[in-house]
Coordinates of C-alpha atoms in Angstrom, one line a residue:
M1 CA 0.0 0.0 0.0
L2 CA 3.0 2.3 0.1
N3 CA 3.6 2.1 -3.7
F4 CA 2.4 5.2 -5.5
S5 CA 2.5 5.6 -9.3
R6 CA 3.1 9.0 -10.9
L7 CA -0.5 9.0 -12.0
K8 CA -1.7 8.6 -8.4
I9 CA 0.6 11.2 -7.1
G10 CA -0.5 13.6 -9.8
F11 CA -4.2 12.9 -8.9
I12 CA -3.6 13.6 -5.2
L13 CA -1.6 16.8 -5.8
S14 CA -4.1 18.1 -8.3
S15 CA -7.0 17.3 -6.0
I16 CA -5.3 19.3 -3.2
V17 CA -4.8 22.3 -5.5
I18 CA -8.5 22.2 -6.6
F19 CA -9.8 21.8 -3.0
F20 CA -7.6 24.7 -1.9
Y21 CA -9.0 26.9 -4.7
I22 CA -12.5 26.1 -3.7
F23 CA -11.7 26.6 0.0
L24 CA -10.3 30.1 -0.7
G25 CA -13.5 31.1 -2.4
N26 CA -15.1 31.3 1.1
F27 CA -13.0 34.3 1.9
N28 CA -13.8 37.8 0.7
F29 CA -10.2 38.5 -0.5
A30 CA -10.5 35.5 -2.9
N31 CA -13.8 36.7 -4.6
K32 CA -12.0 38.5 -7.3
T33 CA -9.6 35.7 -8.1
N34 CA -12.1 32.9 -7.9
L35 CA -13.0 33.0 -11.6
F36 CA -14.6 29.6 -12.1
L37 CA -16.3 28.7 -8.8
D38 CA -18.4 31.0 -6.6
K39 CA -19.6 28.3 -4.2
K40 CA -19.5 29.2 -0.6
V41 CA -20.6 27.7 2.7
N42 CA -23.7 29.6 3.8
L43 CA -24.0 30.7 7.4
G44 CA -27.1 29.5 9.2
L45 CA -29.6 31.6 11.3
D46 CA -27.6 31.1 14.5
L47 CA -24.4 32.4 12.9
Q48 CA -25.4 35.3 10.7
G49 CA -28.7 36.3 12.4
G50 CA -32.1 36.4 10.8
S51 CA -35.7 35.6 11.4
Y52 CA -37.5 32.5 12.8
L53 CA -41.2 32.0 12.2
L54 CA -43.4 29.2 13.4
L55 CA -46.6 28.8 11.5
E56 CA -49.7 26.8 12.3
I57 CA -52.4 25.6 9.9
D58 CA -56.1 26.1 10.8
I59 CA -57.8 23.0 9.3
N60 CA -61.4 24.1 10.1
P61 CA -61.8 26.4 7.0
L62 CA -60.6 23.5 4.8
I63 CA -63.1 21.1 6.4
N64 CA -65.8 23.7 5.9
K65 CA -64.8 24.2 2.2
K66 CA -65.0 20.4 1.6
L67 CA -68.4 20.3 3.3
E68 CA -69.6 23.2 1.0
E69 CA -68.4 21.3 -2.0
K70 CA -70.3 18.3 -0.9
A71 CA -73.4 20.4 -0.1
I72 CA -73.3 21.8 -3.7
D73 CA -73.1 18.3 -5.1
L74 CA -76.0 17.1 -2.9
K75 CA -78.1 20.1 -4.0
K76 CA -77.4 19.4 -7.6
I77 CA -78.4 15.7 -7.4
F78 CA -81.4 16.4 -5.2
N79 CA -82.7 18.9 -7.8
E80 CA -82.1 16.3 -10.5
K81 CA -84.2 13.8 -8.6
K82 CA -86.8 16.5 -7.7
L83 CA -86.2 15.8 -4.0
D84 CA -88.3 18.2 -1.8
F85 CA -85.7 19.1 0.9
K86 CA -85.3 22.0 3.2
N87 CA -83.0 23.6 5.8
L88 CA -79.8 22.3 4.1
S89 CA -77.0 24.0 6.1
I90 CA -73.5 23.6 7.4
L91 CA -72.9 24.0 11.1
N92 CA -70.2 22.7 13.5
N93 CA -68.5 20.7 10.6
K94 CA -71.7 18.9 9.8
I95 CA -74.2 19.0 6.9
T96 CA -77.8 18.8 8.0
F97 CA -81.1 18.8 6.1
D98 CA -84.5 17.4 6.4
L99 CA -87.3 16.5 4.0
K100 CA -90.6 18.3 3.5
N101 CA -92.1 15.0 2.5
P102 CA -90.9 12.1 4.8
V103 CA -92.0 9.6 2.1
Q104 CA -89.0 10.7 0.0
K105 CA -86.6 9.3 2.7
D106 CA -85.5 6.4 0.5
T107 CA -85.0 8.7 -2.5
A108 CA -82.7 10.9 -0.3
I109 CA -80.7 7.8 0.7
N110 CA -80.5 6.7 -2.9
A111 CA -79.3 10.1 -3.9
I112 CA -76.5 10.0 -1.3
N113 CA -75.5 6.5 -2.4
E114 CA -75.4 7.8 -6.0
T115 CA -73.0 10.4 -4.9
N116 CA -71.0 7.6 -3.3
N117 CA -71.0 5.6 -6.6
K118 CA -69.8 8.7 -8.5
E119 CA -67.1 9.8 -6.2
N120 CA -66.5 6.9 -3.8
F121 CA -67.2 9.4 -1.1
F122 CA -69.9 7.6 0.9
S123 CA -70.1 3.9 1.8
K124 CA -72.9 1.5 1.6
I125 CA -75.9 1.8 3.9
K126 CA -75.5 0.2 7.3
K127 CA -78.8 -0.7 9.0
N128 CA -80.5 1.8 6.8
T129 CA -79.9 4.6 9.3
E130 CA -76.1 4.9 9.5
N131 CA -73.5 5.1 6.7
T132 CA -69.8 4.8 7.6
N133 CA -66.5 4.4 5.8
K134 CA -63.0 5.8 6.1
D135 CA -64.1 9.2 4.6
F136 CA -67.6 10.1 5.6
F137 CA -70.6 8.9 7.6
Y138 CA -74.2 10.0 8.0
R139 CA -77.0 9.2 10.3
I140 CA -80.7 10.0 10.6
E141 CA -82.1 11.5 13.8
K142 CA -85.7 12.3 14.0
D143 CA -86.0 12.6 10.2
I144 CA -83.0 14.9 10.1
F145 CA -80.0 13.8 8.0
I146 CA -76.6 14.6 9.6
L147 CA -73.5 14.1 7.5
Q148 CA -69.8 14.6 8.6
F149 CA -66.3 13.5 8.0
T150 CA -64.7 10.7 10.0
D151 CA -61.7 11.3 12.2
E152 CA -59.5 9.2 9.8
Y153 CA -60.5 11.3 6.8
I154 CA -59.8 14.6 8.7
K155 CA -56.4 13.2 9.7
H156 CA -55.6 12.4 6.1
L157 CA -56.9 15.9 5.0
K158 CA -54.6 17.5 7.6
K159 CA -51.6 15.5 6.4
D160 CA -52.2 16.5 2.8
A161 CA -52.7 20.1 3.8
I162 CA -49.5 20.4 5.7
N163 CA -47.4 18.7 2.9
Q164 CA -48.9 21.0 0.3
S165 CA -48.5 24.0 2.6
V166 CA -44.8 23.3 3.1
E167 CA -44.2 23.3 -0.7
I168 CA -46.2 26.4 -1.3
V169 CA -44.4 28.3 1.5
R170 CA -41.1 27.1 0.0
K171 CA -42.2 28.5 -3.4
R172 CA -43.2 31.8 -1.9
V173 CA -39.9 32.2 0.0
D174 CA -37.8 31.2 -3.0
Q175 CA -39.5 33.7 -5.3
L176 CA -38.6 36.5 -2.9
G177 CA -34.9 35.6 -3.2
T178 CA -34.0 34.6 0.3
K179 CA -30.8 32.4 0.3
E180 CA -30.7 29.1 2.0
P181 CA -34.0 29.3 4.0
T182 CA -35.0 26.4 6.3
I183 CA -38.6 25.3 5.8
Q184 CA -39.8 22.1 7.4
Q185 CA -42.7 20.5 9.1
K186 CA -43.0 20.5 12.9
G187 CA -45.6 18.2 14.4
D188 CA -48.8 17.5 12.4
S189 CA -50.0 21.1 11.9
R190 CA -47.0 23.4 12.1
I191 CA -44.3 24.7 9.7
L192 CA -40.9 26.1 10.8
V193 CA -39.4 28.8 8.6
E194 CA -35.9 30.2 9.2
L195 CA -34.7 33.1 7.1
P196 CA -30.9 33.7 7.6
G197 CA -29.8 37.3 7.1
L198 CA -33.3 38.7 7.3
S199 CA -33.6 41.1 10.2
D200 CA -37.0 42.6 9.2
P201 CA -39.5 39.8 8.5
S202 CA -42.5 42.1 7.8
I203 CA -42.6 41.4 4.1
F204 CA -42.4 37.7 4.6
K205 CA -45.0 37.8 7.3
N206 CA -47.4 39.5 4.8
I207 CA -46.5 36.9 2.1
L208 CA -46.7 33.8 4.4
G209 CA -49.8 34.9 6.3
K210 CA -52.1 35.1 3.2
T211 CA -54.0 32.1 1.9
A212 CA -54.1 33.6 -1.6
Q213 CA -57.3 31.8 -2.6
L214 CA -58.5 33.4 -5.8
N215 CA -62.0 32.9 -7.1
F216 CA -64.1 34.3 -9.9
K217 CA -67.9 34.6 -9.2
F218 CA -70.7 36.7 -10.7
L219 CA -72.4 39.4 -8.6
K220 CA -76.0 39.1 -7.8
T221 CA -78.3 41.1 -10.3
S222 CA -82.0 41.6 -10.5
N223 CA -82.4 38.7 -13.0
S224 CA -79.9 36.3 -11.5
S225 CA -81.1 33.1 -10.0
G226 CA -78.0 31.9 -8.2
D227 CA -78.2 28.7 -10.2
N228 CA -80.1 26.9 -7.4
L229 CA -77.0 27.3 -5.1
G230 CA -78.0 30.6 -3.6
F231 CA -75.9 33.7 -2.8
E232 CA -73.4 34.8 -0.2
K233 CA -72.3 38.2 1.1
I234 CA -68.6 39.1 0.6
K235 CA -66.7 42.2 1.8
N236 CA -65.7 44.7 -0.8
K237 CA -62.1 45.8 -0.4
S238 CA -62.5 49.3 -1.7
D239 CA -65.3 50.6 0.7
G240 CA -65.8 47.8 3.2
S241 CA -69.4 47.1 2.2
F242 CA -70.8 43.7 1.7
I243 CA -71.9 42.6 -1.7
E244 CA -74.0 39.6 -2.6
V245 CA -72.4 37.2 -5.1
E246 CA -73.5 33.8 -6.5
K247 CA -72.1 30.8 -4.7
K248 CA -71.4 29.1 -8.0
L249 CA -67.7 29.2 -8.8
I250 CA -66.8 30.2 -12.3
V251 CA -63.0 29.4 -12.1
S252 CA -60.4 29.5 -9.3
G253 CA -56.8 30.3 -8.9
E254 CA -56.0 26.6 -9.2
N255 CA -56.2 27.0 -13.0
L256 CA -53.7 29.9 -13.1
T257 CA -50.4 29.2 -14.9
D258 CA -48.8 32.7 -14.5
A259 CA -49.3 36.0 -12.7
Q260 CA -47.1 39.1 -13.3
P261 CA -47.2 42.7 -11.9
G262 CA -47.6 45.5 -14.4
F263 CA -49.3 48.9 -15.1
D264 CA -52.6 49.7 -16.8
R265 CA -51.8 51.8 -19.9
Q266 CA -55.0 53.9 -19.6
T267 CA -55.0 54.6 -15.8
N268 CA -51.3 54.0 -15.1
Q269 CA -52.3 52.1 -12.0
S270 CA -50.6 48.9 -10.8
I271 CA -52.3 45.7 -11.9
V272 CA -51.6 42.0 -11.9
S273 CA -51.9 40.2 -15.2
F274 CA -52.9 36.5 -15.1
K275 CA -53.2 33.6 -17.5
F276 CA -55.2 30.4 -17.1
D277 CA -54.4 26.8 -18.2
N278 CA -56.4 25.2 -21.0
A279 CA -59.2 24.0 -18.6
G280 CA -59.4 27.3 -16.9
A281 CA -59.4 29.3 -20.2
K282 CA -62.3 27.1 -21.4
K283 CA -64.4 27.7 -18.3
F284 CA -63.6 31.4 -18.3
A285 CA -64.5 31.7 -22.0
N286 CA -67.8 29.9 -21.6
A287 CA -68.8 32.0 -18.6
T288 CA -68.0 35.3 -20.2
K289 CA -69.6 34.4 -23.5
D290 CA -72.9 33.7 -21.9
N291 CA -72.8 36.6 -19.4
V292 CA -71.8 39.7 -21.4
G293 CA -72.9 42.8 -19.5
R294 CA -72.7 41.2 -16.0
P295 CA -70.3 42.3 -13.3
L296 CA -67.7 39.6 -12.4
A297 CA -66.3 39.6 -8.9
I298 CA -62.6 38.9 -8.5
I299 CA -62.3 37.5 -4.9
L300 CA -59.0 37.0 -3.0
D301 CA -59.2 35.4 0.4
N302 CA -62.9 36.1 0.7
E303 CA -62.5 39.8 -0.2
I304 CA -63.7 41.4 -3.5
L305 CA -60.7 43.1 -5.1
S306 CA -62.6 44.4 -8.1
S307 CA -65.8 43.7 -10.0
P308 CA -65.4 44.6 -13.7
V309 CA -68.3 44.4 -16.1
I310 CA -67.8 41.9 -18.9
R311 CA -67.9 43.9 -22.1
E312 CA -67.1 41.0 -24.5
P313 CA -66.3 37.3 -24.3
I314 CA -62.8 36.7 -23.0
L315 CA -61.5 33.8 -25.1
T316 CA -57.7 34.1 -24.7
G317 CA -57.6 32.7 -21.1
S318 CA -55.9 35.8 -19.8
G319 CA -56.9 39.0 -18.0
Q320 CA -55.9 41.5 -15.3
I321 CA -56.7 42.3 -11.7
S322 CA -57.0 45.9 -10.5
G323 CA -57.8 47.0 -7.0
G324 CA -55.9 50.2 -6.3
F325 CA -52.7 48.3 -5.6
T326 CA -49.4 49.9 -4.8
V327 CA -46.4 48.6 -6.8
E328 CA -45.3 46.6 -3.8
E329 CA -48.8 45.1 -3.3
A330 CA -49.0 44.1 -6.9
N331 CA -45.6 42.4 -6.7
Q332 CA -46.7 40.5 -3.6
L333 CA -50.0 39.5 -5.1
A334 CA -48.2 38.2 -8.2
V335 CA -45.8 36.2 -6.0
L336 CA -48.8 34.7 -4.1
L337 CA -50.7 33.7 -7.2
R338 CA -47.7 32.2 -8.9
A339 CA -46.8 30.1 -5.8
G340 CA -50.4 28.9 -5.5
A341 CA -53.0 29.1 -2.8
L342 CA -52.6 27.5 0.6
P343 CA -55.1 24.7 1.2
A344 CA -55.9 26.3 4.6
P345 CA -55.2 29.5 6.4
M346 CA -52.0 29.8 8.5
K347 CA -51.2 32.0 11.5
I348 CA -47.9 32.9 13.0
I349 CA -47.7 31.6 16.6
E350 CA -44.1 32.3 17.3
E351 CA -41.6 34.8 15.9
R352 CA -38.0 35.5 16.9
T353 CA -35.3 37.6 15.4
V354 CA -31.6 36.6 15.9
G355 CA -29.3 39.6 15.9
A356 CA -26.1 39.6 13.8
D357 CA -24.0 40.3 16.9
L358 CA -25.1 37.0 18.5
G359 CA -24.1 35.3 15.3
K360 CA -20.7 36.9 15.3
D361 CA -20.1 35.8 18.9
S362 CA -21.1 32.3 18.0
I363 CA -18.6 32.3 15.1
R364 CA -15.9 33.7 17.3
Y365 CA -16.4 31.2 20.1
G366 CA -16.7 28.4 17.5
I367 CA -13.4 29.3 15.9
I368 CA -11.7 29.6 19.3
S369 CA -12.9 26.1 20.3
F370 CA -11.8 24.8 16.9
I371 CA -8.3 26.4 17.2
A372 CA -7.9 25.2 20.8
G373 CA -8.9 21.7 20.0
F374 CA -6.7 21.6 16.9
L375 CA -3.6 22.9 18.8
L376 CA -4.0 20.4 21.6
V377 CA -4.3 17.5 19.1
F378 CA -1.4 19.0 17.1
V379 CA 0.9 19.1 20.2
Y380 CA -0.1 15.7 21.5
I381 CA 0.3 13.9 18.1
V382 CA 3.8 15.4 17.5
Y383 CA 4.8 14.5 21.1
A384 CA 3.5 10.9 20.7
Y385 CA 4.7 10.1 17.1
K386 CA 7.3 12.8 16.4
L387 CA 7.8 13.3 12.6
F388 CA 5.0 10.9 11.8
G389 CA 2.8 13.0 14.0
F390 CA 3.8 16.0 12.0
F391 CA 2.7 14.2 8.8
A392 CA -0.6 13.4 10.5
N393 CA -1.1 17.1 11.4
I394 CA -0.5 18.2 7.8
S395 CA -3.1 15.6 6.7
L396 CA -5.4 17.0 9.4
L397 CA -5.1 20.6 8.1
L398 CA -5.8 19.4 4.5
N399 CA -8.8 17.4 5.9
I400 CA -10.3 20.7 7.2
V401 CA -9.6 22.4 3.8
I402 CA -11.3 19.5 1.9
L403 CA -14.2 19.4 4.3
I404 CA -15.0 23.1 3.9
S405 CA -14.5 22.8 0.1
V406 CA -17.0 19.9 -0.1
L407 CA -19.5 21.8 2.0
S408 CA -19.0 24.8 -0.3
L409 CA -19.6 22.7 -3.4
F410 CA -22.9 21.5 -2.0
G411 CA -23.9 25.0 -0.9
S412 CA -24.4 23.7 2.6
T413 CA -25.5 25.9 5.5
L414 CA -23.1 26.0 8.4
T415 CA -24.8 26.2 11.9
L416 CA -23.3 26.3 15.4
P417 CA -23.9 22.5 15.8
G418 CA -22.1 22.2 12.4
I419 CA -19.1 23.8 13.9
A420 CA -19.3 21.4 16.7
G421 CA -19.3 18.6 14.1
I422 CA -16.1 20.0 12.5
V423 CA -14.4 20.2 15.9
L424 CA -15.4 16.5 16.6
T425 CA -14.1 15.6 13.1
V426 CA -10.6 16.9 14.1
G427 CA -10.4 14.3 16.9
M428 CA -11.8 11.5 14.8
A429 CA -9.6 12.3 11.8
I430 CA -6.4 12.0 13.9
D431 CA -7.8 8.7 15.4
T432 CA -7.3 7.1 12.0
N433 CA -3.6 7.9 12.0
V434 CA -3.2 6.8 15.6
I435 CA -4.6 3.3 14.7
I436 CA -2.1 3.0 11.8
Y437 CA 0.9 4.2 13.8
E438 CA 0.2 2.0 16.8
R439 CA -0.1 -1.0 14.4
A440 CA 3.2 0.1 12.8
K441 CA 4.9 0.0 16.2
E442 CA 3.8 -3.6 16.8
E443 CA 5.0 -4.6 13.3
L444 CA 8.4 -2.9 13.7
K445 CA 9.1 -5.2 16.7
I446 CA 9.0 -8.3 14.5
E447 CA 9.8 -6.9 11.1
K448 CA 13.3 -5.5 10.2
S449 CA 12.1 -3.6 7.0
N450 CA 10.5 -0.3 7.8
I451 CA 8.6 -0.3 4.5
I452 CA 7.2 -3.8 5.0
A453 CA 6.2 -3.0 8.6
F454 CA 4.3 0.1 7.6
D455 CA 2.8 -1.6 4.5
I456 CA 1.4 -4.4 6.8
A457 CA 0.2 -1.7 9.3
Y458 CA -1.8 0.1 6.6
R459 CA -3.3 -3.1 5.3
K460 CA -4.3 -4.6 8.6
S461 CA -5.7 -1.2 9.9
L462 CA -7.8 -0.7 6.8
L463 CA -10.7 -2.9 7.8
T464 CA -10.7 -1.7 11.4
I465 CA -10.9 1.9 10.3
I466 CA -13.6 1.2 7.7
D467 CA -15.7 -0.6 10.4
S468 CA -15.4 2.3 12.9
N469 CA -16.0 5.0 10.4
L470 CA -18.9 3.1 8.8
T471 CA -20.8 2.7 12.1
T472 CA -20.4 6.4 12.9
L473 CA -21.4 7.3 9.3
I474 CA -24.6 5.2 9.7
A475 CA -25.4 7.0 12.9
G476 CA -24.8 10.4 11.2
I477 CA -27.1 9.4 8.3
I478 CA -29.9 8.5 10.7
L479 CA -29.4 11.8 12.5
F480 CA -29.7 13.6 9.2
Y481 CA -33.0 12.0 8.1
L482 CA -34.7 12.0 11.5
G483 CA -33.3 15.2 13.1
S484 CA -34.4 18.8 12.7
G485 CA -32.3 21.8 11.4
P486 CA -29.5 22.1 14.0
V487 CA -29.1 18.3 14.3
K488 CA -29.0 18.0 10.5
G489 CA -26.2 20.6 10.4
F490 CA -24.2 18.5 12.9
A491 CA -24.9 15.3 10.9
V492 CA -23.8 16.8 7.6
T493 CA -20.4 18.0 8.9
L494 CA -19.9 14.7 10.8
C495 CA -20.6 12.5 7.8
V496 CA -18.6 14.6 5.3
G497 CA -15.7 14.9 7.9
L498 CA -15.6 11.1 8.2
I499 CA -15.3 10.6 4.5
T500 CA -12.6 13.4 4.0
S501 CA -10.6 12.1 7.0
F502 CA -10.5 8.6 5.5
F503 CA -9.4 10.1 2.2
T504 CA -6.6 12.2 3.7
A505 CA -5.3 9.4 5.9
F506 CA -5.0 6.8 3.2
T507 CA -3.9 9.2 0.4
I508 CA -2.1 12.4 1.6
S509 CA -0.7 11.1 4.9
R510 CA 0.2 7.7 3.4
L511 CA 2.0 9.4 0.5
M512 CA 4.1 11.5 2.9
V513 CA 4.9 8.4 5.0
S514 CA 5.7 6.5 1.8
K515 CA 8.2 9.1 0.5
Y516 CA 9.9 9.4 3.9
L517 CA 10.3 5.6 4.2
M518 CA 11.6 5.3 0.7
A519 CA 14.2 7.9 1.4
N520 CA 15.2 6.3 4.7
K521 CA 15.1 2.6 4.0
D522 CA 18.1 1.6 6.1
K523 CA 17.7 4.0 9.0
I524 CA 16.2 3.0 12.4
I525 CA 12.9 4.8 12.7
N526 CA 11.5 5.9 16.1
I527 CA 7.8 6.1 16.3

């Protein structure tokens, strides 16, 4: 294992040069000379300061929305079957209705079962008075039908909502240009957002706190019927009054493909231009074609932004939203619409701002602990193994350089626990050399040739070192996948440090030992 070809030596030396080049890119003085790589290790929230937000999803509006959708489906099929029902309402997460004519009870049950057959939403009748499955159940009490979701379905709904919300929050944050944010689920209804380098989170709070549910509905007019679904009152943003609109949804923001801020050429006011996908464009075209002259309400988060009158059919699938926006408001609305609507409202339940001074103190103490640990290891290893200890220390320095370079290439975020992982790597990296040198001491007692003794030491130590590093690496991987932000930072530096320490010990350190032994074949070596 002490034989190195010119090709291997060239590979090792060139690798060291490349890693040094990447390593220097992390320092400001190297920015102008680092022509090919601009990768750097990003500092986490605890090192450079920033904002910490903990969001919680309110699942009740989502449940209510699903119940409203089901109520609309029921009304439609009831009307098709000419079912004489009354008092259909949603209260306390339940749909209730009764029949004007009790004789139609079987017809109502069949209508519900037909909905089940179409959407697999209800299950088969059980004892003719109760209907249960994993999604929904209904019961009949004193001729009143009561329908509600099962706990299992609500749990599934909440899980889907939190997963979708995490992705939408990520899109919103990314579009605003924050570098290396941390966005992750906490528990079954909360989302943690860390924004390094952001001292004023007000813009993000406005962005993250909005559901951005966009709907298009027609305003109530003297000759509108509500399409058998009725009307609802919605607040008008401009004057605070409440206006009646049809409950029937024309098209929603789910069909949007793009939204961009801009200016109206006639009024020079800020607007947001939007574009629908094919399905949304078709719905919008049909609705505007059949309702020329009617006002169309553009509703965002249950508030009417504007209500333009349809002058002609809109067949292009695009349009614009105006509502007295400022330039900043138009930009924020465009970001929200592009990222998509949250499935349920969120509220900020915890907010913290980490000052940059605290981050500087953390970096300073982290560097001090690193230097102190490194110097103690340096002195001890030279004392214990003399010149070979010096080789090990050079290898250790290069290990740190390579470790930082690898983290830079991946654009990793360095946190305070990450610095602790690097400090721990210093001790574990030198442990590899200690195992090899102790094995070499034993071989030198029975072997006259220095080269053969060290060659055997490297060979016999290899499996032991692989086993020890592999078990620690497995633990680090488990920490990465199961841990939260700070734990992940520690796991990343630990895992990368194990790999780089193995590389430096069996390439760089071994190369120096090999060249020294070749030059001193016949000398007595003290180790």
